[in-house]
Coordinates of C-alpha atoms and ligand atoms in Angstrom, one line a residue:
Chain B
M28 CA 128.7 139.2 76.6
E29 CA 127.1 136.6 78.8
K30 CA 129.3 136.4 82.0
T31 CA 128.4 132.7 82.9
Y32 CA 128.2 129.7 80.7
Y33 CA 125.3 128.0 83.1
D34 CA 122.1 129.8 84.2
P35 CA 119.6 127.8 86.3
A36 CA 117.0 130.1 84.4
D37 CA 118.2 128.2 81.0
L38 CA 116.5 124.9 82.1
K39 CA 113.3 126.1 81.9
K40 CA 114.0 127.2 78.2
F41 CA 114.8 123.6 77.1
G42 CA 111.9 123.6 75.1
D43 CA 112.9 127.2 73.3
V44 CA 115.6 125.1 71.2
A45 CA 112.6 124.2 69.0
E46 CA 112.8 128.0 67.8
F47 CA 116.0 127.2 65.6
G48 CA 114.8 123.6 64.5
P49 CA 111.4 122.6 65.3
E50 CA 111.2 119.3 63.5
L51 CA 114.2 117.6 64.9
A52 CA 113.6 119.4 68.2
K53 CA 109.9 117.7 68.2
K54 CA 111.4 114.4 67.5
F55 CA 113.7 114.7 70.1
F56 CA 111.1 115.6 72.8
D57 CA 108.7 113.1 71.6
Y58 CA 111.5 110.3 71.9
Y59 CA 112.4 112.0 75.4
G60 CA 108.9 111.7 76.6
D61 CA 108.5 107.9 75.5
V62 CA 111.9 107.2 77.0
F63 CA 110.8 108.4 80.5
K64 CA 107.6 106.3 80.5
E65 CA 106.8 103.5 82.6
G66 CA 108.1 100.6 81.0
A67 CA 110.0 97.3 81.9
L68 CA 111.9 99.8 84.3
T69 CA 109.7 101.8 86.4
A70 CA 109.6 105.5 86.1
R71 CA 111.5 105.8 89.2
E72 CA 114.4 103.4 88.3
K73 CA 114.6 105.5 84.9
S74 CA 114.8 108.7 87.1
L75 CA 117.7 107.2 88.9
I76 CA 119.4 106.3 85.9
A77 CA 118.9 109.6 84.5
L78 CA 120.7 111.1 87.7
A79 CA 123.5 108.6 87.7
V80 CA 124.3 109.5 84.0
A81 CA 123.7 113.3 84.9
H82 CA 126.6 113.0 86.9
A83 CA 128.7 110.9 84.4
I84 CA 128.2 114.0 81.7
Q85 CA 128.5 116.4 84.3
C86 CA 125.4 118.2 83.1
P87 CA 123.9 120.5 86.0
Y88 CA 120.8 121.3 84.3
C89 CA 120.3 117.3 84.4
I90 CA 121.7 117.0 88.1
D91 CA 119.1 119.6 89.1
A92 CA 116.2 118.3 87.2
Y93 CA 116.7 114.6 88.1
T94 CA 117.5 115.6 91.6
S95 CA 114.0 117.0 92.0
D96 CA 112.6 114.3 90.0
S97 CA 114.0 111.4 91.9
L98 CA 112.6 113.2 95.1
E99 CA 109.4 113.5 93.6
K100 CA 109.4 109.8 92.8
G101 CA 110.2 108.7 96.5
V102 CA 113.8 108.1 96.1
T103 CA 115.7 108.5 99.0
D104 CA 119.0 110.8 99.6
E105 CA 120.8 107.6 100.3
Q106 CA 119.5 105.9 96.8
M107 CA 120.9 108.8 95.1
M108 CA 123.8 109.1 96.6
E109 CA 124.6 104.9 95.8
A110 CA 123.7 105.7 92.2
V111 CA 126.3 108.5 91.9
H112 CA 128.9 106.4 93.4
V113 CA 128.0 104.0 90.6
T114 CA 128.5 106.5 88.1
T115 CA 131.9 107.1 90.0
A116 CA 132.9 103.6 90.2
I117 CA 132.1 103.1 86.4
R118 CA 134.0 106.5 85.6
G119 CA 137.1 105.6 87.8
G120 CA 136.9 101.9 86.5
A121 CA 136.7 103.0 83.1
S122 CA 140.0 105.1 83.3
L123 CA 141.9 102.5 85.7
V124 CA 141.0 99.6 83.2
H125 CA 142.8 101.3 80.4
S126 CA 145.8 100.8 82.7
V127 CA 146.1 97.4 81.6
Q128 CA 146.7 99.0 78.0
M129 CA 149.6 101.2 79.5
M130 CA 150.9 98.2 81.4
N131 CA 151.1 96.1 78.2
K132 CA 152.8 98.9 76.4
S133 CA 155.2 99.7 78.9
K134 CA 156.2 96.0 79.3
K135 CA 156.3 95.5 75.6
L136 CA 158.9 99.0 75.3
S137 CA 160.8 98.1 78.1
M138 CA 163.4 95.6 78.5
Chain A
M12 CA 112.8 126.0 114.5
I13 CA 111.1 124.9 118.0
K14 CA 108.4 127.5 118.3
S15 CA 105.7 128.6 116.5
L16 CA 105.6 131.6 113.9
R17 CA 103.2 133.2 116.3
A18 CA 105.8 132.6 119.4
N19 CA 108.7 134.1 117.4
H20 CA 106.7 137.3 116.6
H21 CA 107.5 136.0 112.7
I22 CA 105.9 138.3 110.2
L23 CA 104.0 135.5 108.6
A24 CA 102.1 134.8 111.7
N25 CA 100.2 137.7 110.1
T26 CA 97.7 135.8 107.7
Q27 CA 97.5 139.3 105.7
E28 CA 101.1 139.5 105.0
Q29 CA 100.6 135.7 103.7
L30 CA 97.9 136.6 101.5
R31 CA 99.8 139.8 100.0
I32 CA 103.1 137.2 99.4
L33 CA 100.6 134.8 97.6
S34 CA 98.9 137.4 95.5
E35 CA 102.1 139.6 94.7
G36 CA 105.3 138.8 92.7
M37 CA 105.4 136.6 89.6
F38 CA 101.1 136.4 89.9
A39 CA 100.9 140.2 90.1
D40 CA 103.2 140.9 87.2
G41 CA 101.7 138.3 85.0
E42 CA 104.5 136.0 84.7
L43 CA 102.3 133.2 86.3
P44 CA 98.4 132.9 85.5
T45 CA 96.6 133.5 88.7
F46 CA 94.5 130.4 90.3
E47 CA 91.5 132.6 89.3
D48 CA 92.8 132.5 85.6
K49 CA 93.3 129.2 85.5
L50 CA 89.8 128.5 86.7
S51 CA 88.2 130.9 84.3
L52 CA 90.1 129.4 81.7
I53 CA 88.4 125.9 82.5
N54 CA 85.2 127.4 83.2
E55 CA 85.1 126.6 87.0
Y56 CA 85.3 130.1 88.1
P57 CA 84.1 130.9 90.7
L58 CA 84.5 127.5 92.3
K59 CA 81.2 126.1 93.7
P60 CA 80.8 123.3 96.3
N61 CA 78.7 120.3 95.9
S62 CA 76.6 119.1 98.7
L63 CA 78.4 119.1 102.1
E64 CA 79.5 115.7 103.3
I65 CA 82.2 116.4 105.8
F66 CA 82.4 118.8 108.7
Q67 CA 86.5 119.1 109.2
V68 CA 86.3 120.6 112.8
N69 CA 89.7 122.0 114.1
V70 CA 89.5 121.6 118.1
G71 CA 92.3 123.5 119.0
Y72 CA 96.2 125.0 117.7
M73 CA 97.7 123.3 120.7
C74 CA 100.1 120.2 119.6
N75 CA 102.9 118.7 121.3
Q76 CA 105.0 118.6 118.4
V77 CA 106.1 121.9 116.1
C78 CA 106.6 120.3 112.7
K79 CA 108.3 122.6 110.1
H80 CA 105.8 122.0 107.4
C81 CA 102.8 122.7 109.7
H82 CA 100.1 124.8 107.8
V83 CA 98.6 125.3 111.5
D84 CA 101.8 126.9 113.0
A85 CA 100.6 124.8 115.7
G86 CA 102.6 123.9 118.9
P87 CA 102.7 123.7 122.4
D88 CA 102.8 127.4 122.8
R89 CA 99.4 127.6 120.9
K90 CA 96.6 127.8 123.3
E91 CA 93.6 128.5 120.9
I92 CA 91.0 125.5 122.1
M93 CA 87.2 124.6 121.0
T94 CA 84.8 124.8 124.3
R95 CA 82.5 122.3 124.8
D96 CA 79.7 125.2 124.0
T97 CA 81.2 125.1 120.5
M98 CA 81.3 121.5 120.1
K99 CA 77.6 121.4 121.3
M100 CA 76.6 123.7 118.4
C101 CA 78.6 121.2 115.9
I102 CA 76.8 118.1 117.3
D103 CA 73.2 120.2 116.6
I104 CA 74.2 120.9 113.2
I105 CA 75.7 117.2 112.6
R106 CA 72.0 116.0 113.7
K107 CA 70.2 118.5 111.5
A108 CA 72.4 118.6 108.4
N109 CA 73.1 114.9 108.2
I110 CA 76.5 115.3 108.1
K111 CA 78.1 112.1 106.9
T112 CA 81.7 112.5 108.2
L113 CA 83.3 114.4 111.3
D114 CA 86.7 115.0 110.7
L115 CA 88.6 116.2 113.7
T116 CA 92.1 118.0 113.6
G117 CA 94.2 120.3 115.4
G118 CA 96.7 120.7 116.5
A119 CA 96.8 117.7 118.2
P120 CA 92.7 117.4 118.8
E121 CA 93.4 114.7 121.6
M122 CA 94.8 117.7 123.5
N123 CA 91.5 119.3 123.8
P124 CA 90.2 118.4 127.3
D125 CA 86.6 117.9 125.8
F126 CA 88.1 115.9 122.8
R127 CA 86.5 112.3 123.9
W128 CA 83.0 113.7 125.0
F129 CA 82.9 115.5 121.4
V130 CA 83.8 111.9 119.9
E131 CA 81.1 110.2 121.9
E132 CA 78.4 112.7 121.2
A133 CA 79.3 112.9 117.8
N134 CA 78.5 109.1 117.5
K135 CA 75.1 109.2 119.5
A136 CA 74.3 112.0 117.0
G137 CA 74.5 109.3 114.1
V138 CA 77.5 110.2 111.9
D139 CA 78.6 107.7 109.5
E140 CA 82.2 108.1 110.1
I141 CA 84.6 110.0 112.8
I142 CA 88.2 110.5 111.8
V143 CA 90.7 111.7 114.1
R144 CA 93.7 113.2 112.5
S145 CA 96.4 111.9 115.1
N146 CA 100.0 113.0 115.2
L147 CA 100.8 109.5 116.7
T148 CA 103.3 110.7 119.0
I149 CA 100.7 112.3 121.3
I150 CA 99.4 108.7 122.1
L151 CA 102.8 108.5 123.8
A152 CA 103.4 112.0 125.3
N153 CA 101.5 111.2 128.8
P154 CA 100.2 108.3 130.4
S155 CA 96.9 109.7 130.2
Y156 CA 96.9 109.3 126.2
H157 CA 98.3 105.8 126.4
D158 CA 94.6 104.3 126.0
L159 CA 93.7 106.6 123.2
P160 CA 94.1 103.4 121.1
Q161 CA 91.3 101.7 123.3
F162 CA 89.3 104.9 123.0
F163 CA 89.5 105.0 119.5
K164 CA 88.5 101.4 119.1
E165 CA 85.4 101.8 121.1
N166 CA 84.1 104.5 119.5
K167 CA 85.1 103.1 115.7
V168 CA 87.2 106.2 115.1
R169 CA 88.9 106.3 111.8
V170 CA 92.6 106.9 112.7
I171 CA 94.6 109.1 109.7
S172 CA 98.4 110.0 110.8
S173 CA 100.9 111.7 109.3
L174 CA 104.5 109.6 108.8
P175 CA 106.4 111.6 106.3
F176 CA 108.8 108.6 105.6
Y177 CA 109.3 105.1 106.1
Q178 CA 112.9 105.8 107.4
P179 CA 113.8 108.0 110.6
D180 CA 116.0 110.5 109.1
K181 CA 113.4 112.4 106.9
T182 CA 110.4 112.0 109.4
D183 CA 112.7 113.4 112.3
R184 CA 114.0 116.5 110.3
Q185 CA 110.6 117.2 109.3
R186 CA 108.6 116.3 112.2
G187 CA 111.3 116.6 115.2
K188 CA 114.0 114.4 116.6
G189 CA 112.6 111.3 118.1
V190 CA 109.2 111.7 116.0
F191 CA 109.9 108.6 114.0
E192 CA 110.6 105.8 117.0
K193 CA 107.6 107.3 118.9
S194 CA 105.4 107.1 115.9
I195 CA 106.4 103.5 115.2
K196 CA 105.7 102.6 118.7
A197 CA 102.3 104.4 118.5
L198 CA 101.2 102.4 115.3
Q199 CA 102.2 99.4 116.8
M200 CA 100.1 100.2 119.8
L201 CA 97.2 100.7 117.3
N202 CA 97.8 97.5 115.4
E203 CA 97.9 95.7 119.0
V204 CA 94.0 96.8 119.3
G205 CA 93.4 95.7 116.0
Y206 CA 93.8 98.9 113.6
G207 CA 95.0 98.4 110.1
K208 CA 94.2 94.7 110.6
E209 CA 92.1 92.8 108.0
G210 CA 88.7 92.0 109.3
T211 CA 88.5 94.3 112.1
G212 CA 86.7 97.2 110.5
L213 CA 89.5 99.7 112.2
L214 CA 90.8 101.9 109.8
M215 CA 94.4 103.5 110.2
D216 CA 95.5 105.4 107.1
L217 CA 99.0 107.0 106.8
V218 CA 99.5 110.4 105.2
Y219 CA 102.9 111.4 103.4
N220 CA 103.8 114.8 102.3
P221 CA 107.1 115.7 100.8
A222 CA 110.0 116.7 103.2
G223 CA 110.9 119.7 101.1
A224 CA 109.7 121.7 97.8
F225 CA 108.7 119.0 95.6
L226 CA 105.7 117.2 94.5
P227 CA 104.6 113.8 96.0
A228 CA 105.3 110.7 94.6
D229 CA 102.8 108.4 92.9
Q230 CA 100.5 107.3 95.7
L231 CA 100.1 103.7 94.9
Q232 CA 103.8 103.1 94.4
L233 CA 104.7 104.9 97.7
E234 CA 101.7 102.8 99.7
R235 CA 103.7 99.7 98.2
D236 CA 106.9 100.8 99.7
F237 CA 105.5 102.1 102.7
K238 CA 103.8 98.7 103.5
K239 CA 106.7 96.6 102.3
E240 CA 109.1 98.3 104.6
L241 CA 107.0 98.9 107.8
K242 CA 106.0 95.5 107.9
N243 CA 109.6 94.1 107.0
H244 CA 111.0 96.1 109.6
F245 CA 108.7 97.1 112.4
D246 CA 105.6 94.7 111.9
I247 CA 103.3 97.0 111.2
D248 CA 100.1 97.0 109.1
F249 CA 97.8 99.9 108.0
N250 CA 95.1 100.5 105.3
S251 CA 96.0 103.2 102.9
L252 CA 98.6 105.8 102.3
F253 CA 97.6 109.3 101.4
T254 CA 99.9 111.4 99.6
I255 CA 99.4 115.3 100.0
T256 CA 101.1 118.2 98.5
N257 CA 102.5 120.8 101.0
L258 CA 100.5 124.2 100.6
P259 CA 102.5 127.2 100.3
I260 CA 101.2 128.8 103.7
S261 CA 102.3 129.6 107.2
R262 CA 105.5 127.6 108.0
F263 CA 105.9 125.9 104.7
L264 CA 105.7 129.5 103.3
E265 CA 108.4 130.3 105.8
F266 CA 110.7 127.7 104.8
L267 CA 110.0 128.2 101.0
L268 CA 110.9 132.1 101.4
R269 CA 113.7 131.5 103.7
T270 CA 115.4 129.1 101.2
D271 CA 114.7 130.7 98.1
N272 CA 112.7 127.9 96.7
Y273 CA 109.3 130.0 96.7
D274 CA 109.3 131.1 93.3
D275 CA 110.3 127.8 91.7
Y276 CA 107.8 126.0 93.9
M277 CA 105.1 128.1 92.8
E278 CA 106.0 127.8 89.1
K279 CA 106.2 123.8 89.8
L280 CA 102.7 124.0 91.2
V281 CA 101.2 126.0 88.2
N282 CA 102.8 123.9 85.8
A283 CA 101.5 120.7 87.2
F284 CA 97.9 122.4 87.2
N285 CA 95.4 119.5 86.6
P286 CA 91.9 120.5 85.5
A287 CA 91.0 117.0 86.3
A288 CA 91.9 117.5 89.9
V289 CA 89.6 120.5 90.2
K290 CA 86.5 118.5 90.3
G291 CA 87.8 116.6 93.8
V292 CA 89.2 119.8 95.6
M293 CA 88.0 119.0 99.3
C294 CA 86.4 122.3 99.7
R295 CA 83.7 121.0 97.6
N296 CA 82.2 118.9 100.0
T297 CA 83.9 119.7 103.2
L298 CA 83.5 122.7 105.6
S299 CA 85.9 123.7 108.0
V300 CA 85.0 125.0 111.6
D301 CA 87.6 127.0 113.6
Y302 CA 87.7 126.6 117.6
Q303 CA 85.6 129.6 117.9
G304 CA 82.7 128.2 115.4
Y305 CA 83.8 130.3 112.5
L306 CA 83.4 128.6 109.0
Y307 CA 85.9 128.1 106.2
D308 CA 86.0 126.6 102.9
C309 CA 88.8 124.6 104.0
D310 CA 91.7 124.0 106.9
F311 CA 94.0 126.0 104.7
N312 CA 91.6 128.9 104.4
Q313 CA 91.3 128.8 107.9
M314 CA 94.8 129.2 108.8
L315 CA 94.9 132.2 106.1
G316 CA 91.8 133.8 107.8
L317 CA 89.7 133.7 104.9
K318 CA 86.2 132.8 106.3
V319 CA 83.2 131.6 103.8
Q320 CA 81.4 134.1 102.0
K321 CA 79.7 136.5 104.2
A322 CA 76.4 135.9 102.4
A323 CA 76.9 132.3 103.3
G324 CA 76.6 132.7 107.1
Q325 CA 80.3 132.9 108.6
H326 CA 79.6 131.3 112.0
L327 CA 77.8 128.0 113.2
R328 CA 75.1 130.0 114.8
D329 CA 74.1 131.2 111.5
F330 CA 74.4 127.8 109.9
D331 CA 72.4 127.8 106.8
I332 CA 73.0 124.7 104.6
N333 CA 71.0 126.2 101.4
K334 CA 73.4 129.4 101.7
L335 CA 76.4 127.5 102.1
E336 CA 75.9 125.2 99.2
N337 CA 75.3 128.2 97.3
R338 CA 78.5 130.1 98.2
E339 CA 81.4 131.1 96.0
I340 CA 84.5 129.3 97.6
K341 CA 87.3 131.6 98.3
I342 CA 90.7 130.8 96.6
S343 CA 94.3 132.5 96.2
Q344 CA 97.3 130.9 94.8
H345 CA 98.1 128.4 97.7
C346 CA 95.0 126.4 95.9
Y347 CA 97.5 125.3 93.1
G348 CA 98.7 122.9 95.8
C349 CA 95.4 121.2 95.6
T350 CA 95.2 121.0 92.0
A351 CA 98.9 119.9 91.2
G352 CA 99.4 116.9 89.4
A353 CA 97.3 113.8 90.7
G354 CA 95.8 116.7 92.9
S355 CA 95.8 116.6 97.1
S356 CA 93.3 116.7 99.7
C357 CA 92.9 115.2 103.1
Q358 CA 92.2 111.8 101.6
G359 CA 95.0 112.3 99.3
T360 CA 95.0 112.3 95.6
V361 CA 91.9 113.4 93.9
A362 CA 92.4 112.7 90.3
Ligands
SF4_23 S1 101.9 116.9 114.6 FE1 100.3 118.0 113.0 S2 99.3 119.8 114.0 FE2 101.3 119.2 115.3 S3 102.8 120.7 114.7 FE3 102.9 118.9 113.3 S4 101.7 119.1 111.3 FE4 101.3 120.8 113.1
SF4_24 S1 93.1 125.8 99.4 FE1 91.0 125.1 100.2 S2 89.8 126.5 98.8 FE2 91.8 126.2 97.8 S3 91.3 124.7 96.5 FE3 92.5 123.6 98.3 S4 90.5 123.1 99.6 FE4 89.8 124.4 98.0

């Protein structure tokens, strides 16, 4: 049995997922490729968004991939860290904003 | 690291050792195709030069800096330096072979005591363009260099300088503490005499190379960033920004191996191989000359001790344009650095 859940070498094998289902894989990778093309957002902005989302979903593969992609797009360390703080603010905020529900409920239940 | 690999008696100071590393591992066991394999696939092997346009002369490995990525392994402890006699041979050839561009590099080329003489003679010999690869800080290193901007201007030298980033941190990490601040001052001094200013004809270009084991960003986009940031913060103007890829030799190779980045970096370069970039690799129109007058396909091959093919004549003494233009260029896996993505040369991207 494998001893770890994550292996950095698996990132390179991402394309191999086509082995178990080529048609959907192709659709996914075509879509993926198009998403990251320069559009109304620059490729650099998209890379930073991807980096922020990678932290939200805590995907180590994506964190690796989009850290180097961001560096290659000329993003600074400072900008990458700010992007992660945006993730953190939204994640933390998302939990915190639910406390309103908790407070509502508590107030309703309490005399 | 404050000394050259050479001064540290590092095993990688030995070029044979570097070449061994470049040909072994993933390339020997077939996991990655060799550069030769890749060229063969696109019918470009053996790699042949076009007509010779640029003479890139390395006038010595002495430098006032010890940058972490330096492919020359230059530094204050390196004493190799070109003599005036060897420079004279270069001038003769420039005249005879009708060389368009003289590209002076080092080390810090300005530290060669005959540097100014060489520039003046090359102008007399009638080259179209003289490029000096200046590290900028040299201009401030010693009062005797303070007038370099004026000297460059008088001799219509095109100045090309490394500035890894428009912020201090990355620049200083790569090139040494305080380098950013001095570089900014030097750029301002060059601006003052007219370099980088519209209408002066005095060209000043910057070179960006990644501060680590990754590929350079898009050249145009970075140029826009550099122009905006340098103008806003330091009122600096310059002409073009060239992005170059770090080649896995010398101190950058040492960094890759020490930080366990070598395999991934080589794989990245191989995957980014761009056949279109092969057309523009600089060894096709450039010849590199070392301080002793030996000839190489490029500055990187010079640092690996790979002289031009024997039959082409390996020294200025044997200079024969026909033989040289018919030579086969010597390649190894470091060449992948020149063909990755948009390609990389001393003048930036090529594809
Ligand atoms: S300034 Fe240039 S030659 Fe000098 S150490 Fe740095 S990279 Fe090497
Ligand atoms: S490293 Fe030198 S020989 Fe190799 S492709 Fe680049 S310029 Fe040509």
